[in-house]
C-alpha cells in the first residue's frame, strides 16, 4: 500500500514501470545476458552482424503484425505474402540484366500494396472477421506463389546481395565491402521500417489506427473512416513484409512459395510478447521489435544450451508462455 | 429562426418500429428538450439528425435545405455535432487526443499536437478545469468521460449541438457548469437539442420541450408561453394520468442488525468503512460522484478478491472476497451499468434469469429447463417485464425492462441484502416507478434490507430510511429522518457541514 502511494507521487517513473512493455524489456535483458554467457564469441563484430541478419525477417514481420493488431485486426497471411513477394522478385529479375532488379523492386512494391488493399478491403469494407479474411488470402498468396514458382529457385541479379551482404558482390568498391561487414543491410531495413512507422505515428493515420483498434464504433462516431484506416494498417504491414522479402532474396538469390509459413504465427507472438494487446488499440510497434528479439534469443539459448532436439520446441513454448504471462502477473501484483 | 426541421420521420430496426411519424423543430439560440420513455425514439431521432442512422421516410430540413446524411462526418461538416449517450470516446487515447479525434490539425504531414492541447485546455476550462488532459480516457471516472465527450462536441464549433442524456453521469456541480456553458453557447446563436430523464433539468435549461411517445411526438410545450407543469409532462411521457409517486408507508425499521461491516478497506478507494444495516431498512449511499460508492457496492457484492473487512451477517462471520460467497449468504447485487455487469445481452431472457443459479454448489448437472421456464415466466409476470416470450435476446428489450431482468434473476433467491448501484440510471420515469415500487414492496412484505446507491439525490430522499454520505472513500456523515433532504445531502457531500 505504502509503496504504491510513493509510486503514484512520482508519475514519471510509474508511467514506465506500469506499462506492459516494461516487463518485455526486462525479459529481453535476461535473455540477452544468458545468450551472452552461453555463446563464447557473442560480442565479436562478426557474430553481431550475423545475429542481426538472422533476426531481421522476424523483426520486420513482427512490426507489421503489430500495426495490424493495434488497428484491431490480425494477419494470418503474412508468411504467404512474404513467400509470394520473393517469388515475384525472382520472376521479374533476370540474372543477365542488372536493371531488372529495379523493375522487380517496383513491381513487388506494387504487389505488396495490392496485397494490403485486398486484406484491408475484406476486413474494412466487407467487414469479414480479419482471421477469416487473412486465412483465406494466405492460400491465395500461396497459390499465386506456386503458380510463379512451383519449386524453389529462380534468378536474381548479382547486386541484390546488397540487401544481405554487399561484401559478396564482385567488383564493388572495397570501402562499401568493408561497410557491409560493419553495418549489415538488414539493420538498415529495420531502421527503414522504424522510420516509416515513426512518420506514420506522427500523422493522422497513426492516431486513427490506435483509435479504430481501441473502439471502432467510437472512432466511426467521431467521423473517422474506419474501413479506410484498417486498409491503411494492412498496407503498412504489407510494406514491412516487402522489406523482409528484399532481405530474403538478397540472402538466398531465389524465391520459394512456402518459405514464409512458419513466420506468420511467430510474428504475431512476437508482437504480443512485446506488449501489443491482441484486442487492439494498445501497445507499441517498436516493442514488437523487442518481442521478436526475445523469440529469437529463445532459439539461440536452446541451441547453445545443448538441449536435446526432442525438447527444443517444448522449452521454447514454455519460455514464450512465461514471457506473455509475466506482464499479466506483474500488473495484477502491482494493482494490489 | 428555424435551424432544423424534421418532418414525418420514420425508422424501423428489423421488425421493430422506432419512429413512426416524428416531427421536431429547433431554433437558433434556443435549447429544445426532448423527453420520452426508453424506446420512445428520442435517441433514434437524434442519431438520424446527426447521420449515425438514416431515416426510412420523412424529410429533414437543415437551414432551409433538405439534407440526408450518410455518416456523422457529413453532418459534422455542416456544423451538426452530437454528444453521444454511449460515449464516442476511445479509451486508449488521451483526453486531448479524443477531443480532436477525427478533426486533427496538421502542419505539413505531422500532427499539430500543441494546438490540439491548447484547444482542449480552453474548452475544458469552462467545464472541468482540474482535469489533466494528458490522462488516458480509460483512467477517468464516468462523469469525467461525459465531460470530455461534451468538450469534444463543443470543439467542433457546431451550429446545432445535440446532447443525448449528457447529465446522467454527472454530479450536480458539473451539471451546473454544463448549463452555464450551454447558456453561453445559446447566446452565441447555437441551437441545441437536450435529452434527460431528470425532469427538473429539462425544466431549468430548456426553452421548449417536445415529448415523444412510441415513435411519435405527442406534445410540444413552449416554456415562455405555457406553464411548467411537471405532472402534465409526466402524463404526456407515460401516456396515462396515473399517479407517479411510489406509495411508501413508513414502517418502523426493526432493531435487529442484519449486516455489520467493520473496517472495510480496499486499496486507495475505500478507507475504514464501518456501518450496521438493520433488517427491513433502506440504507442510502450518497455523495459526489466517484467518492468510493460504487467500489463499496462492488466490495459488498464480493467482487474484490483482496478485500480486508470484518463482516458479520446475523452475528455470523462471513467472507466477502468472492461473488459466490456473497450470493450464498443472500447478498445480491443489481449493477447500474446493467449492460456491462448484469446481463448477457445476446442471450435470452430465460438464460439470464436462470444463470445465477447455475453457479451454486449442488446445482444439478443437467439443467431442469422445464421447471426453470415456468419459474422464469412467473417472474416476468410479477415484474411485468414487457417481452413477447422468454426466449427473446435481452438486447431487444428496452432499458427499463432490461433492468427488471437484472432484478428478477435474484427473485428465486432468499435475499438478505439487496445491493442497488444506481438502478434507475438511464431508465425512464415509468420503468423507474415500477422498479422502486417493486423494491419498496419487497422491503415491506419480506423485510428485506436494501443498500441503495443513487447518483440522483431525489431517489435517496424519496426512499431511504438513512443515508450515508461518502467522501474520498470514507463515510463522513449519516443522515436520518428529517435530515434526509436535498440541501443537507449536498452540503454534506461537499463537506460544507
CSV table of N, CA and C in Angstrom, one decimal, chain B residues 77-206:
chain,number,residue,atom,x,y,z
B,77,UNK,N,-19.5,18.2,-41.1
B,77,UNK,CA,-19.1,19.3,-42.0
B,77,UNK,C,-20.1,20.4,-42.1
B,78,UNK,N,-21.4,20.1,-41.9
B,78,UNK,CA,-22.4,21.1,-41.9
B,78,UNK,C,-22.6,21.8,-40.6
B,79,UNK,N,-21.9,21.4,-39.6
B,79,UNK,CA,-22.0,22.1,-38.3
B,79,UNK,C,-22.9,21.4,-37.3
B,80,UNK,N,-23.2,20.1,-37.5
B,80,UNK,CA,-24.1,19.4,-36.5
B,80,UNK,C,-23.2,18.5,-35.7
B,81,UNK,N,-23.2,18.7,-34.4
B,81,UNK,CA,-22.3,17.8,-33.5
B,81,UNK,C,-23.2,17.2,-32.5
B,82,UNK,N,-22.8,16.0,-32.1
B,82,UNK,CA,-23.6,15.2,-31.1
B,82,UNK,C,-22.8,14.7,-29.9
B,83,UNK,N,-23.4,14.9,-28.7
B,83,UNK,CA,-22.8,14.3,-27.5
B,83,UNK,C,-23.5,12.9,-27.4
B,84,UNK,N,-22.8,11.8,-27.5
B,84,UNK,CA,-23.4,10.5,-27.5
B,84,UNK,C,-23.7,10.0,-26.1
B,85,UNK,N,-24.8,9.2,-26.0
B,85,UNK,CA,-25.2,8.6,-24.8
B,85,UNK,C,-24.2,7.4,-24.5
B,86,UNK,N,-24.0,6.6,-25.5
B,86,UNK,CA,-23.0,5.6,-25.4
B,86,UNK,C,-21.7,6.3,-25.9
B,87,UNK,N,-20.8,6.6,-25.1
B,87,UNK,CA,-19.8,7.6,-25.4
B,87,UNK,C,-19.0,7.2,-26.6
B,88,UNK,N,-18.6,8.2,-27.4
B,88,UNK,CA,-17.9,8.0,-28.6
B,88,UNK,C,-16.4,8.2,-28.3
B,89,UNK,N,-16.0,8.0,-27.1
B,89,UNK,CA,-14.6,8.2,-26.7
B,89,UNK,C,-13.8,6.9,-27.0
B,90,UNK,N,-12.5,7.0,-27.2
B,90,UNK,CA,-11.6,5.9,-27.4
B,90,UNK,C,-10.7,5.8,-26.1
B,91,UNK,N,-10.9,4.7,-25.4
B,91,UNK,CA,-10.3,4.5,-24.1
B,91,UNK,C,-8.8,4.6,-24.0
B,92,UNK,N,-8.2,4.2,-25.1
B,92,UNK,CA,-6.7,4.1,-25.1
B,92,UNK,C,-6.0,5.4,-25.5
B,93,UNK,N,-6.8,6.4,-25.9
B,93,UNK,CA,-6.2,7.7,-26.3
B,93,UNK,C,-6.3,8.6,-25.1
B,94,UNK,N,-5.5,9.7,-25.1
B,94,UNK,CA,-5.6,10.7,-24.0
B,94,UNK,C,-6.8,11.6,-24.2
B,95,UNK,N,-7.0,12.4,-23.2
B,95,UNK,CA,-8.2,13.3,-23.2
B,95,UNK,C,-8.1,14.3,-24.4
B,96,UNK,N,-6.9,14.9,-24.6
B,96,UNK,CA,-6.8,15.8,-25.7
B,96,UNK,C,-6.8,15.1,-27.1
B,97,UNK,N,-6.3,13.9,-27.1
B,97,UNK,CA,-6.4,13.2,-28.4
B,97,UNK,C,-7.8,12.9,-28.8
B,98,UNK,N,-8.6,12.6,-27.8
B,98,UNK,CA,-10.0,12.3,-28.0
B,98,UNK,C,-10.8,13.5,-28.4
B,99,UNK,N,-10.4,14.6,-27.8
B,99,UNK,CA,-11.2,15.9,-28.2
B,99,UNK,C,-11.0,16.2,-29.6
B,100,UNK,N,-9.8,16.1,-30.1
B,100,UNK,CA,-9.6,16.4,-31.6
B,100,UNK,C,-9.8,15.2,-32.5
B,101,UNK,N,-10.2,14.1,-32.0
B,101,UNK,CA,-10.2,12.9,-32.8
B,101,UNK,C,-11.1,13.1,-34.0
B,102,UNK,N,-10.6,12.7,-35.2
B,102,UNK,CA,-11.4,12.9,-36.4
B,102,UNK,C,-11.3,14.2,-37.1
B,103,UNK,N,-10.7,15.2,-36.4
B,103,UNK,CA,-10.5,16.5,-37.0
B,103,UNK,C,-9.1,17.1,-36.6
B,104,UNK,N,-8.1,16.2,-36.6
B,104,UNK,CA,-6.8,16.6,-36.2
B,104,UNK,C,-6.3,17.6,-37.2
B,105,UNK,N,-5.6,18.6,-36.6
B,105,UNK,CA,-4.9,19.6,-37.5
B,105,UNK,C,-3.5,19.1,-37.7
B,106,UNK,N,-3.0,19.4,-38.9
B,106,UNK,CA,-1.6,19.1,-39.1
B,106,UNK,C,-0.8,20.3,-39.7
B,107,UNK,N,0.5,20.3,-39.4
B,107,UNK,CA,1.3,21.3,-40.1
B,107,UNK,C,2.2,20.5,-41.0
B,108,UNK,N,1.9,20.6,-42.3
B,108,UNK,CA,2.6,19.7,-43.2
B,108,UNK,C,2.0,18.3,-43.1
B,109,UNK,N,2.9,17.3,-42.9
B,109,UNK,CA,2.4,15.9,-42.7
B,109,UNK,C,2.1,15.6,-41.3
B,110,UNK,N,2.9,16.2,-40.4
B,110,UNK,CA,2.8,15.8,-39.0
B,110,UNK,C,1.6,16.5,-38.3
B,111,UNK,N,1.1,15.8,-37.2
B,111,UNK,CA,0.0,16.4,-36.5
B,111,UNK,C,0.5,17.6,-35.6
B,112,UNK,N,-0.4,18.5,-35.5
B,112,UNK,CA,0.0,19.7,-34.6
B,112,UNK,C,-0.6,19.4,-33.3
B,113,UNK,N,0.2,18.8,-32.4
B,113,UNK,CA,-0.3,18.4,-31.1
B,113,UNK,C,-0.4,19.6,-30.1
B,114,UNK,N,0.4,20.7,-30.3
B,114,UNK,CA,0.3,21.8,-29.4
B,114,UNK,C,-1.0,22.5,-29.6
B,115,UNK,N,-1.4,22.7,-30.8
B,115,UNK,CA,-2.7,23.5,-31.0
B,115,UNK,C,-3.9,22.6,-30.4
B,116,UNK,N,-3.8,21.3,-30.6
B,116,UNK,CA,-4.8,20.4,-30.1
B,116,UNK,C,-4.9,20.5,-28.6
B,117,UNK,N,-3.7,20.5,-27.9
B,117,UNK,CA,-3.7,20.6,-26.5
B,117,UNK,C,-4.3,21.9,-26.0
B,118,UNK,N,-3.9,23.0,-26.7
B,118,UNK,CA,-4.4,24.3,-26.3
B,118,UNK,C,-5.9,24.4,-26.4
B,119,UNK,N,-6.4,23.9,-27.6
B,119,UNK,CA,-7.9,23.9,-27.8
B,119,UNK,C,-8.6,23.1,-26.7
B,120,UNK,N,-8.0,21.9,-26.3
B,120,UNK,CA,-8.7,21.1,-25.3
B,120,UNK,C,-8.7,21.8,-24.0
B,121,UNK,N,-7.5,22.5,-23.6
B,121,UNK,CA,-7.5,23.2,-22.4
B,121,UNK,C,-8.5,24.3,-22.3
B,122,UNK,N,-8.6,25.0,-23.4
B,122,UNK,CA,-9.5,26.1,-23.5
B,122,UNK,C,-11.0,25.7,-23.2
B,123,UNK,N,-11.4,24.6,-23.9
B,123,UNK,CA,-12.8,24.2,-23.7
B,123,UNK,C,-13.0,23.6,-22.4
B,124,UNK,N,-12.1,22.8,-21.9
B,124,UNK,CA,-12.3,22.2,-20.6
B,124,UNK,C,-12.2,23.2,-19.4
B,125,UNK,N,-11.6,24.4,-19.7
B,125,UNK,CA,-11.5,25.4,-18.6
B,125,UNK,C,-12.9,25.8,-18.2
B,126,UNK,N,-13.9,25.8,-19.1
B,126,UNK,CA,-15.3,26.1,-18.7
B,126,UNK,C,-16.0,25.0,-18.0
B,127,UNK,N,-15.6,23.7,-18.4
B,127,UNK,CA,-16.4,22.6,-17.9
B,127,UNK,C,-15.8,21.9,-16.7
B,128,UNK,N,-14.5,21.6,-16.7
B,128,UNK,CA,-13.9,20.9,-15.6
B,128,UNK,C,-12.4,21.3,-15.7
B,129,UNK,N,-12.0,22.4,-15.0
B,129,UNK,CA,-10.7,22.9,-15.2
B,129,UNK,C,-9.6,22.0,-14.6
B,130,UNK,N,-10.0,21.2,-13.6
B,130,UNK,CA,-9.0,20.4,-12.9
B,130,UNK,C,-8.5,19.2,-13.7
B,131,UNK,N,-9.2,18.9,-14.8
B,131,UNK,CA,-8.9,17.6,-15.5
B,131,UNK,C,-7.6,17.7,-16.2
B,132,UNK,N,-6.7,16.7,-16.0
B,132,UNK,CA,-5.4,16.6,-16.7
B,132,UNK,C,-5.7,16.0,-18.1
B,133,UNK,N,-5.3,16.9,-19.1
B,133,UNK,CA,-5.7,16.5,-20.5
B,133,UNK,C,-4.7,15.4,-21.0
B,134,UNK,N,-3.7,15.1,-20.3
B,134,UNK,CA,-2.8,14.0,-20.7
B,134,UNK,C,-3.1,12.7,-20.2
B,135,UNK,N,-4.2,12.6,-19.4
B,135,UNK,CA,-4.6,11.3,-18.9
B,135,UNK,C,-5.3,10.5,-20.0
B,136,UNK,N,-5.2,9.2,-19.9
B,136,UNK,CA,-5.9,8.4,-20.8
B,136,UNK,C,-7.4,8.3,-20.4
B,137,UNK,N,-8.3,8.2,-21.4
B,137,UNK,CA,-9.7,8.2,-21.0
B,137,UNK,C,-10.0,7.0,-20.2
B,138,UNK,N,-9.3,5.9,-20.3
B,138,UNK,CA,-9.6,4.7,-19.5
B,138,UNK,C,-9.4,5.0,-18.0
B,139,UNK,N,-8.6,6.0,-17.7
B,139,UNK,CA,-8.4,6.3,-16.3
B,139,UNK,C,-9.4,7.2,-15.7
B,140,UNK,N,-10.3,7.7,-16.5
B,140,UNK,CA,-11.3,8.7,-16.0
B,140,UNK,C,-12.5,8.0,-15.4
B,141,UNK,N,-13.2,8.7,-14.5
B,141,UNK,CA,-14.5,8.2,-14.0
B,141,UNK,C,-15.6,8.6,-14.9
B,142,UNK,N,-16.7,8.0,-14.8
B,142,UNK,CA,-17.8,8.2,-15.8
B,142,UNK,C,-18.2,9.7,-16.0
B,143,UNK,N,-18.2,10.4,-14.9
B,143,UNK,CA,-18.5,11.8,-15.0
B,143,UNK,C,-17.5,12.6,-15.9
B,144,UNK,N,-16.2,12.3,-15.6
B,144,UNK,CA,-15.2,13.0,-16.4
B,144,UNK,C,-15.2,12.6,-17.9
B,145,UNK,N,-15.5,11.3,-18.1
B,145,UNK,CA,-15.6,10.9,-19.5
B,145,UNK,C,-16.7,11.7,-20.2
B,146,UNK,N,-17.9,11.8,-19.5
B,146,UNK,CA,-19.0,12.5,-20.1
B,146,UNK,C,-18.6,13.9,-20.5
B,147,UNK,N,-17.8,14.6,-19.6
B,147,UNK,CA,-17.5,15.9,-19.8
B,147,UNK,C,-16.5,16.0,-21.0
B,148,UNK,N,-15.6,15.1,-21.1
B,148,UNK,CA,-14.7,15.0,-22.3
B,148,UNK,C,-15.5,14.9,-23.6
B,149,UNK,N,-16.5,14.0,-23.5
B,149,UNK,CA,-17.4,13.8,-24.6
B,149,UNK,C,-18.1,15.1,-25.0
B,150,UNK,N,-18.6,15.9,-24.0
B,150,UNK,CA,-19.2,17.2,-24.3
B,150,UNK,C,-18.2,18.1,-24.9
B,151,UNK,N,-17.0,18.2,-24.3
B,151,UNK,CA,-16.0,19.1,-24.8
B,151,UNK,C,-15.6,18.8,-26.3
B,152,UNK,N,-15.7,17.5,-26.6
B,152,UNK,CA,-15.3,17.0,-27.9
B,152,UNK,C,-16.4,17.6,-28.9
B,153,UNK,N,-17.6,17.5,-28.6
B,153,UNK,CA,-18.7,18.1,-29.5
B,153,UNK,C,-18.6,19.6,-29.6
B,154,UNK,N,-18.3,20.3,-28.5
B,154,UNK,CA,-18.2,21.7,-28.5
B,154,UNK,C,-17.0,22.2,-29.3
B,155,UNK,N,-16.0,21.4,-29.3
B,155,UNK,CA,-14.7,21.8,-30.0
B,155,UNK,C,-15.0,21.9,-31.5
B,156,UNK,N,-16.1,21.4,-32.0
B,156,UNK,CA,-16.3,21.4,-33.5
B,156,UNK,C,-17.0,22.7,-33.9
B,157,UNK,N,-17.2,23.6,-32.9
B,157,UNK,CA,-17.9,24.9,-33.2
B,157,UNK,C,-19.2,24.6,-33.9
B,158,UNK,N,-20.1,23.8,-33.3
B,158,UNK,CA,-21.3,23.4,-34.1
B,158,UNK,C,-22.3,24.6,-34.1
B,159,UNK,N,-23.2,24.5,-35.1
B,159,UNK,CA,-24.4,25.4,-35.1
B,159,UNK,C,-25.6,24.7,-34.6
B,160,UNK,N,-25.5,23.4,-34.6
B,160,UNK,CA,-26.6,22.6,-33.9
B,160,UNK,C,-25.9,21.5,-33.1
B,161,UNK,N,-26.2,21.6,-31.8
B,161,UNK,CA,-25.5,20.7,-30.9
B,161,UNK,C,-26.6,19.8,-30.3
B,162,UNK,N,-26.4,18.5,-30.4
B,162,UNK,CA,-27.3,17.5,-29.9
B,162,UNK,C,-26.7,16.9,-28.6
B,163,UNK,N,-27.4,17.0,-27.5
B,163,UNK,CA,-26.8,16.4,-26.2
B,163,UNK,C,-27.8,15.3,-25.8
B,164,UNK,N,-27.4,14.1,-26.0
B,164,UNK,CA,-28.2,12.9,-25.7
B,164,UNK,C,-27.9,12.5,-24.2
B,165,UNK,N,-28.7,12.8,-23.3
B,165,UNK,CA,-28.5,12.4,-21.9
B,165,UNK,C,-27.1,12.8,-21.4
B,166,UNK,N,-26.7,14.0,-21.5
B,166,UNK,CA,-25.3,14.3,-21.1
B,166,UNK,C,-25.2,14.3,-19.6
B,167,UNK,N,-26.3,14.5,-18.8
B,167,UNK,CA,-26.1,14.7,-17.4
B,167,UNK,C,-26.2,13.4,-16.6
B,168,UNK,N,-26.6,12.3,-17.2
B,168,UNK,CA,-26.8,11.0,-16.4
B,168,UNK,C,-25.6,10.7,-15.5
B,169,UNK,N,-24.4,10.9,-16.0
B,169,UNK,CA,-23.2,10.5,-15.2
B,169,UNK,C,-22.6,11.7,-14.4
B,170,UNK,N,-23.2,12.8,-14.5
B,170,UNK,CA,-22.6,14.0,-13.9
B,170,UNK,C,-23.1,14.2,-12.5
B,171,UNK,N,-22.3,14.8,-11.6
B,171,UNK,CA,-22.8,15.3,-10.3
B,171,UNK,C,-23.3,16.7,-10.5
B,172,UNK,N,-24.0,17.2,-9.4
B,172,UNK,CA,-24.7,18.4,-9.6
B,172,UNK,C,-23.9,19.6,-9.9
B,173,UNK,N,-22.7,19.7,-9.3
B,173,UNK,CA,-21.8,20.9,-9.6
B,173,UNK,C,-21.4,20.9,-11.1
B,174,UNK,N,-21.2,19.7,-11.6
B,174,UNK,CA,-20.8,19.6,-13.0
B,174,UNK,C,-21.9,19.9,-13.9
B,175,UNK,N,-23.1,19.5,-13.5
B,175,UNK,CA,-24.3,19.8,-14.3
B,175,UNK,C,-24.5,21.4,-14.4
B,176,UNK,N,-24.2,22.0,-13.3
B,176,UNK,CA,-24.3,23.5,-13.3
B,176,UNK,C,-23.3,24.1,-14.3
B,177,UNK,N,-22.0,23.6,-14.2
B,177,UNK,CA,-21.1,24.1,-15.2
B,177,UNK,C,-21.5,23.9,-16.6
B,178,UNK,N,-22.1,22.7,-16.9
B,178,UNK,CA,-22.6,22.4,-18.2
B,178,UNK,C,-23.7,23.4,-18.6
B,179,UNK,N,-24.6,23.6,-17.7
B,179,UNK,CA,-25.7,24.5,-18.0
B,179,UNK,C,-25.2,25.9,-18.3
B,180,UNK,N,-24.2,26.4,-17.6
B,180,UNK,CA,-23.6,27.7,-17.8
B,180,UNK,C,-23.0,27.7,-19.2
B,181,UNK,N,-22.3,26.6,-19.6
B,181,UNK,CA,-21.7,26.5,-20.9
B,181,UNK,C,-22.8,26.5,-22.0
B,182,UNK,N,-23.9,25.8,-21.7
B,182,UNK,CA,-24.9,25.7,-22.7
B,182,UNK,C,-25.6,27.1,-22.9
B,183,UNK,N,-25.8,27.8,-21.8
B,183,UNK,CA,-26.4,29.2,-22.0
B,183,UNK,C,-25.5,30.1,-22.8
B,184,UNK,N,-24.2,30.0,-22.5
B,184,UNK,CA,-23.2,30.8,-23.3
B,184,UNK,C,-23.3,30.5,-24.8
B,185,UNK,N,-23.4,29.2,-25.1
B,185,UNK,CA,-23.5,28.8,-26.5
B,185,UNK,C,-24.8,29.3,-27.1
B,186,UNK,N,-25.8,29.2,-26.3
B,186,UNK,CA,-27.1,29.7,-26.9
B,186,UNK,C,-27.0,31.2,-27.2
B,187,UNK,N,-26.3,31.9,-26.4
B,187,UNK,CA,-26.2,33.4,-26.6
B,187,UNK,C,-25.4,33.6,-27.9
B,188,UNK,N,-24.5,32.7,-28.2
B,188,UNK,CA,-23.8,32.8,-29.5
B,188,UNK,C,-24.6,32.4,-30.7
B,189,UNK,N,-25.8,31.9,-30.4
B,189,UNK,CA,-26.7,31.5,-31.5
B,189,UNK,C,-26.7,30.0,-31.9
B,190,UNK,N,-26.1,29.2,-31.0
B,190,UNK,CA,-26.1,27.8,-31.3
B,190,UNK,C,-27.5,27.2,-30.9
B,191,UNK,N,-28.0,26.4,-31.8
B,191,UNK,CA,-29.3,25.7,-31.5
B,191,UNK,C,-28.9,24.4,-30.8
B,192,UNK,N,-29.7,24.0,-29.8
B,192,UNK,CA,-29.3,22.8,-29.1
B,192,UNK,C,-30.5,21.8,-28.9
B,193,UNK,N,-30.3,20.5,-28.9
B,193,UNK,CA,-31.3,19.6,-28.5
B,193,UNK,C,-30.8,18.9,-27.3
B,194,UNK,N,-31.6,18.8,-26.2
B,194,UNK,CA,-31.2,18.3,-25.0
B,194,UNK,C,-32.1,17.2,-24.5
B,195,UNK,N,-31.6,16.0,-24.2
B,195,UNK,CA,-32.4,15.0,-23.6
B,195,UNK,C,-31.9,14.6,-22.2
B,196,UNK,N,-32.9,14.3,-21.4
B,196,UNK,CA,-32.5,13.9,-20.0
B,196,UNK,C,-33.7,13.2,-19.4
B,197,UNK,N,-33.5,12.3,-18.5
B,197,UNK,CA,-34.6,11.7,-17.8
B,197,UNK,C,-35.0,12.5,-16.5
B,198,UNK,N,-34.1,13.4,-16.2
B,198,UNK,CA,-34.4,14.2,-15.0
B,198,UNK,C,-35.2,15.4,-15.4
B,199,UNK,N,-36.4,15.4,-15.0
B,199,UNK,CA,-37.3,16.4,-15.4
B,199,UNK,C,-36.9,17.8,-15.0
B,200,UNK,N,-36.4,18.0,-13.8
B,200,UNK,CA,-36.1,19.3,-13.3
B,200,UNK,C,-35.0,20.0,-14.1
B,201,UNK,N,-34.1,19.1,-14.7
B,201,UNK,CA,-33.0,19.7,-15.5
B,201,UNK,C,-33.6,20.3,-16.8
B,202,UNK,N,-34.5,19.5,-17.4
B,202,UNK,CA,-35.1,19.9,-18.6
B,202,UNK,C,-35.9,21.2,-18.4
B,203,UNK,N,-36.6,21.3,-17.2
B,203,UNK,CA,-37.4,22.5,-17.0
B,203,UNK,C,-36.5,23.7,-16.7
B,204,UNK,N,-35.3,23.4,-16.2
B,204,UNK,CA,-34.4,24.5,-15.8
B,204,UNK,C,-33.7,25.1,-17.1
B,205,UNK,N,-33.3,24.2,-18.0
B,205,UNK,CA,-32.4,24.7,-19.0
B,205,UNK,C,-33.1,24.9,-20.4
B,206,UNK,N,-34.2,24.2,-20.6
B,206,UNK,CA,-34.8,24.3,-21.9
B,206,UNK,C,-35.7,25.4,-22.2
